[in-house]
Coordinates of C-alpha atoms and ligand atoms in Angstrom, one line a residue:
M1 CA 74.9 93.0 102.4
I2 CA 77.1 95.9 103.1
G3 CA 75.8 99.5 102.6
V4 CA 78.2 102.2 101.7
F5 CA 77.3 105.9 101.3
D6 CA 78.6 109.3 100.6
S7 CA 77.2 112.7 99.4
G8 CA 78.2 111.7 95.9
L9 CA 81.1 110.0 94.0
G10 CA 83.8 110.3 96.6
G11 CA 82.8 107.2 98.5
L12 CA 83.3 105.1 95.4
S13 CA 87.0 105.2 96.3
V14 CA 86.1 103.4 99.5
L15 CA 83.6 101.1 97.8
A16 CA 86.4 100.0 95.4
A17 CA 88.7 99.1 98.2
I18 CA 85.9 97.1 99.9
A19 CA 84.9 95.4 96.7
R20 CA 88.6 94.3 96.2
A21 CA 88.8 93.1 99.8
L22 CA 85.4 91.3 99.8
P23 CA 84.8 90.1 96.3
R24 CA 81.8 87.9 97.3
A25 CA 80.0 90.5 99.4
D26 CA 76.8 92.1 98.0
L27 CA 77.3 95.8 98.1
V28 CA 74.9 98.7 98.0
Y29 CA 76.3 102.2 97.2
L30 CA 74.1 105.2 97.9
A31 CA 75.1 108.7 96.7
D32 CA 73.1 111.5 98.3
T33 CA 73.5 113.6 95.2
A34 CA 70.4 115.7 95.8
H35 CA 72.1 117.1 98.9
L36 CA 75.7 117.4 98.0
P37 CA 78.1 118.9 98.9
Y38 CA 78.0 118.0 102.6
G39 CA 81.1 120.0 103.2
D40 CA 79.4 123.4 103.4
K41 CA 76.4 122.2 105.5
D42 CA 76.0 122.4 109.2
D43 CA 76.1 119.3 111.5
T44 CA 72.3 119.2 112.1
Y45 CA 71.7 119.0 108.4
I46 CA 74.3 116.3 107.9
R47 CA 73.1 114.3 110.8
R48 CA 69.5 114.3 109.4
R49 CA 70.8 113.1 106.1
V50 CA 72.9 110.4 107.6
L51 CA 70.1 109.0 109.7
T52 CA 67.7 109.1 106.8
I53 CA 70.1 107.2 104.5
G54 CA 71.1 104.8 107.3
N55 CA 67.5 103.9 107.8
H56 CA 67.0 103.3 104.1
L57 CA 70.1 101.0 103.9
V58 CA 69.0 99.0 106.9
D59 CA 65.5 98.6 105.4
Q60 CA 67.2 97.3 102.2
G61 CA 68.8 94.6 104.4
C62 CA 72.3 95.9 104.9
G63 CA 73.9 94.3 108.0
V64 CA 77.0 96.6 108.0
I65 CA 77.1 100.3 107.1
V66 CA 80.1 102.2 105.9
V67 CA 79.9 106.0 106.2
A68 CA 82.3 106.6 103.2
C69 CA 82.5 110.3 103.9
N70 CA 84.8 112.1 106.4
T71 CA 82.4 115.0 106.7
A72 CA 79.4 112.7 107.6
T73 CA 81.6 110.7 109.9
V74 CA 82.9 113.6 112.0
A75 CA 79.4 115.2 112.1
A76 CA 77.1 112.2 112.6
V77 CA 78.7 108.8 113.1
A78 CA 78.1 109.1 116.9
A79 CA 74.4 109.9 116.4
F80 CA 74.2 107.1 113.9
R81 CA 75.7 104.5 116.2
E82 CA 73.3 105.7 119.0
A83 CA 70.4 105.2 116.6
F84 CA 71.5 101.7 115.6
P85 CA 73.3 100.3 118.6
N86 CA 73.5 96.8 117.3
L87 CA 74.6 97.5 113.8
P88 CA 78.3 97.4 112.8
V89 CA 79.1 100.9 111.5
V90 CA 82.4 101.8 109.9
G91 CA 83.3 105.5 109.6
V92 CA 86.0 107.2 107.6
E93 CA 88.1 109.7 109.4
P94 CA 91.2 111.7 108.1
G95 CA 94.3 109.5 108.4
V96 CA 96.0 111.8 110.9
K97 CA 97.3 108.8 112.9
P98 CA 99.1 107.0 110.1
A99 CA 100.4 110.3 108.7
A100 CA 101.8 111.4 112.1
A101 CA 103.4 107.9 112.5
M102 CA 105.0 108.0 109.0
S103 CA 106.2 111.6 109.0
R104 CA 110.0 112.1 109.2
S105 CA 109.8 115.9 109.0
R106 CA 107.2 115.9 111.9
R107 CA 105.1 118.1 109.7
I108 CA 101.8 116.9 108.1
A109 CA 98.8 118.5 106.5
V110 CA 95.2 117.6 106.3
L111 CA 93.1 118.6 103.3
A112 CA 89.4 118.4 103.9
T113 CA 86.0 120.0 103.5
E114 CA 85.1 123.2 105.4
S115 CA 82.8 121.2 107.7
T116 CA 85.5 118.7 108.6
T117 CA 88.2 121.2 109.1
R118 CA 86.2 123.1 111.8
S119 CA 85.0 119.9 113.5
E120 CA 85.8 119.1 117.1
R121 CA 86.3 115.5 116.1
L122 CA 89.3 116.4 113.8
A123 CA 90.8 118.6 116.6
D124 CA 90.5 115.6 118.9
L125 CA 92.1 113.3 116.4
I126 CA 95.0 115.7 116.1
R127 CA 95.3 116.0 119.9
Q128 CA 95.2 112.2 120.3
H129 CA 97.5 111.1 117.5
A130 CA 99.6 114.0 116.4
G131 CA 100.5 115.8 119.6
N132 CA 104.2 116.0 118.7
V133 CA 103.7 116.8 115.1
E134 CA 103.0 120.2 113.4
V135 CA 99.6 119.8 111.7
T136 CA 98.3 122.2 109.0
V137 CA 94.6 121.9 108.4
E138 CA 93.4 123.2 105.1
A139 CA 89.9 123.5 103.8
C140 CA 89.5 123.0 100.1
P141 CA 86.1 124.4 99.2
G142 CA 84.8 123.3 95.8
W143 CA 87.2 120.3 95.4
A144 CA 84.5 117.7 96.0
T145 CA 82.2 119.5 93.6
R146 CA 85.0 119.5 91.1
V147 CA 85.2 115.7 91.3
E148 CA 81.4 115.5 90.7
T149 CA 81.9 117.4 87.4
L150 CA 84.4 114.7 86.3
C151 CA 86.5 117.5 84.8
L152 CA 89.5 116.8 87.0
D153 CA 92.5 118.1 85.1
E154 CA 91.3 121.5 83.9
P155 CA 94.2 124.1 84.1
D156 CA 92.3 126.4 86.6
F157 CA 92.0 123.5 89.0
V158 CA 95.6 122.4 88.6
E159 CA 96.6 125.9 89.4
E160 CA 94.4 126.0 92.5
A161 CA 95.8 122.7 93.7
R162 CA 99.3 124.0 93.2
R163 CA 98.4 127.1 95.3
H164 CA 97.3 124.9 98.1
L165 CA 100.2 122.4 98.0
T166 CA 103.2 124.5 97.2
P167 CA 103.4 126.4 100.5
L168 CA 102.9 123.1 102.4
L169 CA 105.7 121.4 100.6
A170 CA 108.0 124.4 101.0
G171 CA 107.3 124.3 104.7
G172 CA 108.5 120.7 104.9
V173 CA 105.3 118.8 105.1
D174 CA 106.0 115.2 104.1
Q175 CA 102.5 113.6 104.6
I176 CA 99.4 115.1 103.1
V177 CA 96.2 113.5 104.4
L178 CA 93.3 113.3 101.9
G179 CA 90.6 114.0 104.5
C180 CA 87.7 113.8 102.0
T181 CA 86.9 110.7 100.1
H182 CA 86.4 112.7 96.9
Y183 CA 90.1 113.8 96.9
S184 CA 91.3 110.2 96.1
F185 CA 90.1 110.9 92.6
L186 CA 92.3 114.0 92.4
C187 CA 95.5 112.0 92.9
P188 CA 96.3 112.2 89.1
V189 CA 96.4 116.0 89.6
L190 CA 97.9 116.2 93.0
E191 CA 100.7 113.6 92.6
P192 CA 102.7 115.5 89.8
I193 CA 102.6 118.6 92.0
V194 CA 103.8 116.7 95.1
A195 CA 106.4 115.0 92.9
K196 CA 107.5 112.5 95.6
R197 CA 108.3 115.2 98.1
A198 CA 105.3 114.0 100.2
T199 CA 103.0 111.0 100.5
L200 CA 99.3 111.4 99.9
V201 CA 97.6 109.5 102.7
D202 CA 94.3 107.8 101.9
V203 CA 92.6 105.5 104.4
A204 CA 90.3 103.5 101.9
D205 CA 92.3 100.3 102.3
A206 CA 92.3 100.6 106.1
V207 CA 88.5 101.1 106.0
A208 CA 88.2 98.0 103.8
R209 CA 90.2 96.0 106.3
Q210 CA 87.9 97.1 109.1
C211 CA 84.9 95.9 106.9
V212 CA 86.6 92.5 106.5
R213 CA 86.8 92.3 110.3
L214 CA 83.2 93.2 110.8
A215 CA 81.4 91.7 107.8
G216 CA 80.7 88.2 109.1
A217 CA 78.0 86.6 107.0
D218 CA 77.6 89.8 105.0
A219 CA 80.9 89.0 103.3
L220 CA 79.4 86.0 101.6
G221 CA 76.9 86.9 98.9
Q222 CA 77.1 86.8 95.1
G223 CA 79.4 89.8 94.6
R224 CA 76.6 92.0 93.4
L225 CA 76.6 95.8 93.3
T226 CA 73.5 98.0 93.6
L227 CA 73.8 101.7 92.9
L228 CA 71.3 104.2 94.3
A229 CA 71.3 108.0 94.2
T230 CA 68.9 110.7 95.5
A231 CA 69.4 112.5 92.2
N232 CA 70.7 111.6 88.7
P233 CA 71.4 107.9 89.3
E234 CA 72.5 107.5 85.6
R235 CA 75.3 110.0 86.3
L236 CA 76.6 107.8 89.2
Q237 CA 76.7 104.8 86.9
A238 CA 78.3 106.7 84.1
A239 CA 81.0 108.0 86.4
L240 CA 82.4 104.5 87.1
P241 CA 84.5 104.1 83.9
V242 CA 85.6 107.8 84.0
L243 CA 87.0 107.3 87.5
G244 CA 88.8 104.1 86.4
L245 CA 86.2 101.8 88.1
H246 CA 84.8 100.1 85.0
W247 CA 85.5 96.7 86.7
L248 CA 83.0 97.6 89.4
G249 CA 80.4 98.1 86.7
S250 CA 80.6 94.4 85.9
R251 CA 79.2 93.7 89.4
L252 CA 76.0 95.6 88.7
H253 CA 72.9 93.5 88.2
S254 CA 70.5 96.3 87.3
P255 CA 70.9 100.0 86.3
A256 CA 71.4 102.6 89.0
R257 CA 68.2 103.6 90.6
L258 CA 66.7 106.8 92.2
M259 CA 66.1 106.7 95.9
V260 CA 63.6 109.4 97.1
A261 CA 64.4 110.6 100.6
Ligands
DGL1 N1 83.2 112.9 100.3 C1 82.9 113.6 101.5 C2 84.0 113.6 102.5 O1 84.7 112.6 102.6 C3 82.3 115.0 101.4 C4 82.3 115.8 100.2 C5 81.2 116.8 100.2 O2 80.0 116.4 100.0 O3 81.4 118.0 100.6 O4 84.2 114.5 103.3

């Protein structure tokens, strides 16, 4: 069984990629909705949540854990790996490396939560993989929460997204890294603004490939999906069709459940 978690709906973009790559794997998705957003919390808080959720998923029998959240990965994946040294753990980090490699203009941007944008781990990623590229890092407060409301294309948000992206595009940025898993669901709003002048870089498929490499026997189950949330599990399940993931719903064998932690 593979356990995948995020603060809320964002990690469903990663879950979908994993479910496509490993159709027979049994998957557990846990949304920490009682504690979202993570993006405005400090590292100590996020680390505590990640360890609590990790413990729960391991107790449920997960043999591989996917931290489907950039904010949780940069803040806590090292602590998590230390706590579970024998467990394969896959984190999600902003796709700085592929963006830098693909950029022709040598200008890229990273959109992420406040917590991720100020993290030392992101600064390290940029130093390691984008040394010869100009990188603009932009915090997008409120964007993950916008996804949670499922009201994605309201005019005020389209305007806000335009305010963020227009100066980047005018400055020659040709790769825009979606450094928060929630932002994948904003592509229908972001793509028309970008209008082919830049590529939106999402690492969900790369994360799924890493799961394929690590899954071993956990790849071979009955293709079942279990949904858990620390608040409002019914909203998590109801979000699937709204986010274009109705096909994942057919893997559910019981209604989404509350997890108290
Ligand atoms: N989806 C998460 C990420 O990738 C965090 C969103 C939030 O809770 O702020 O960073």
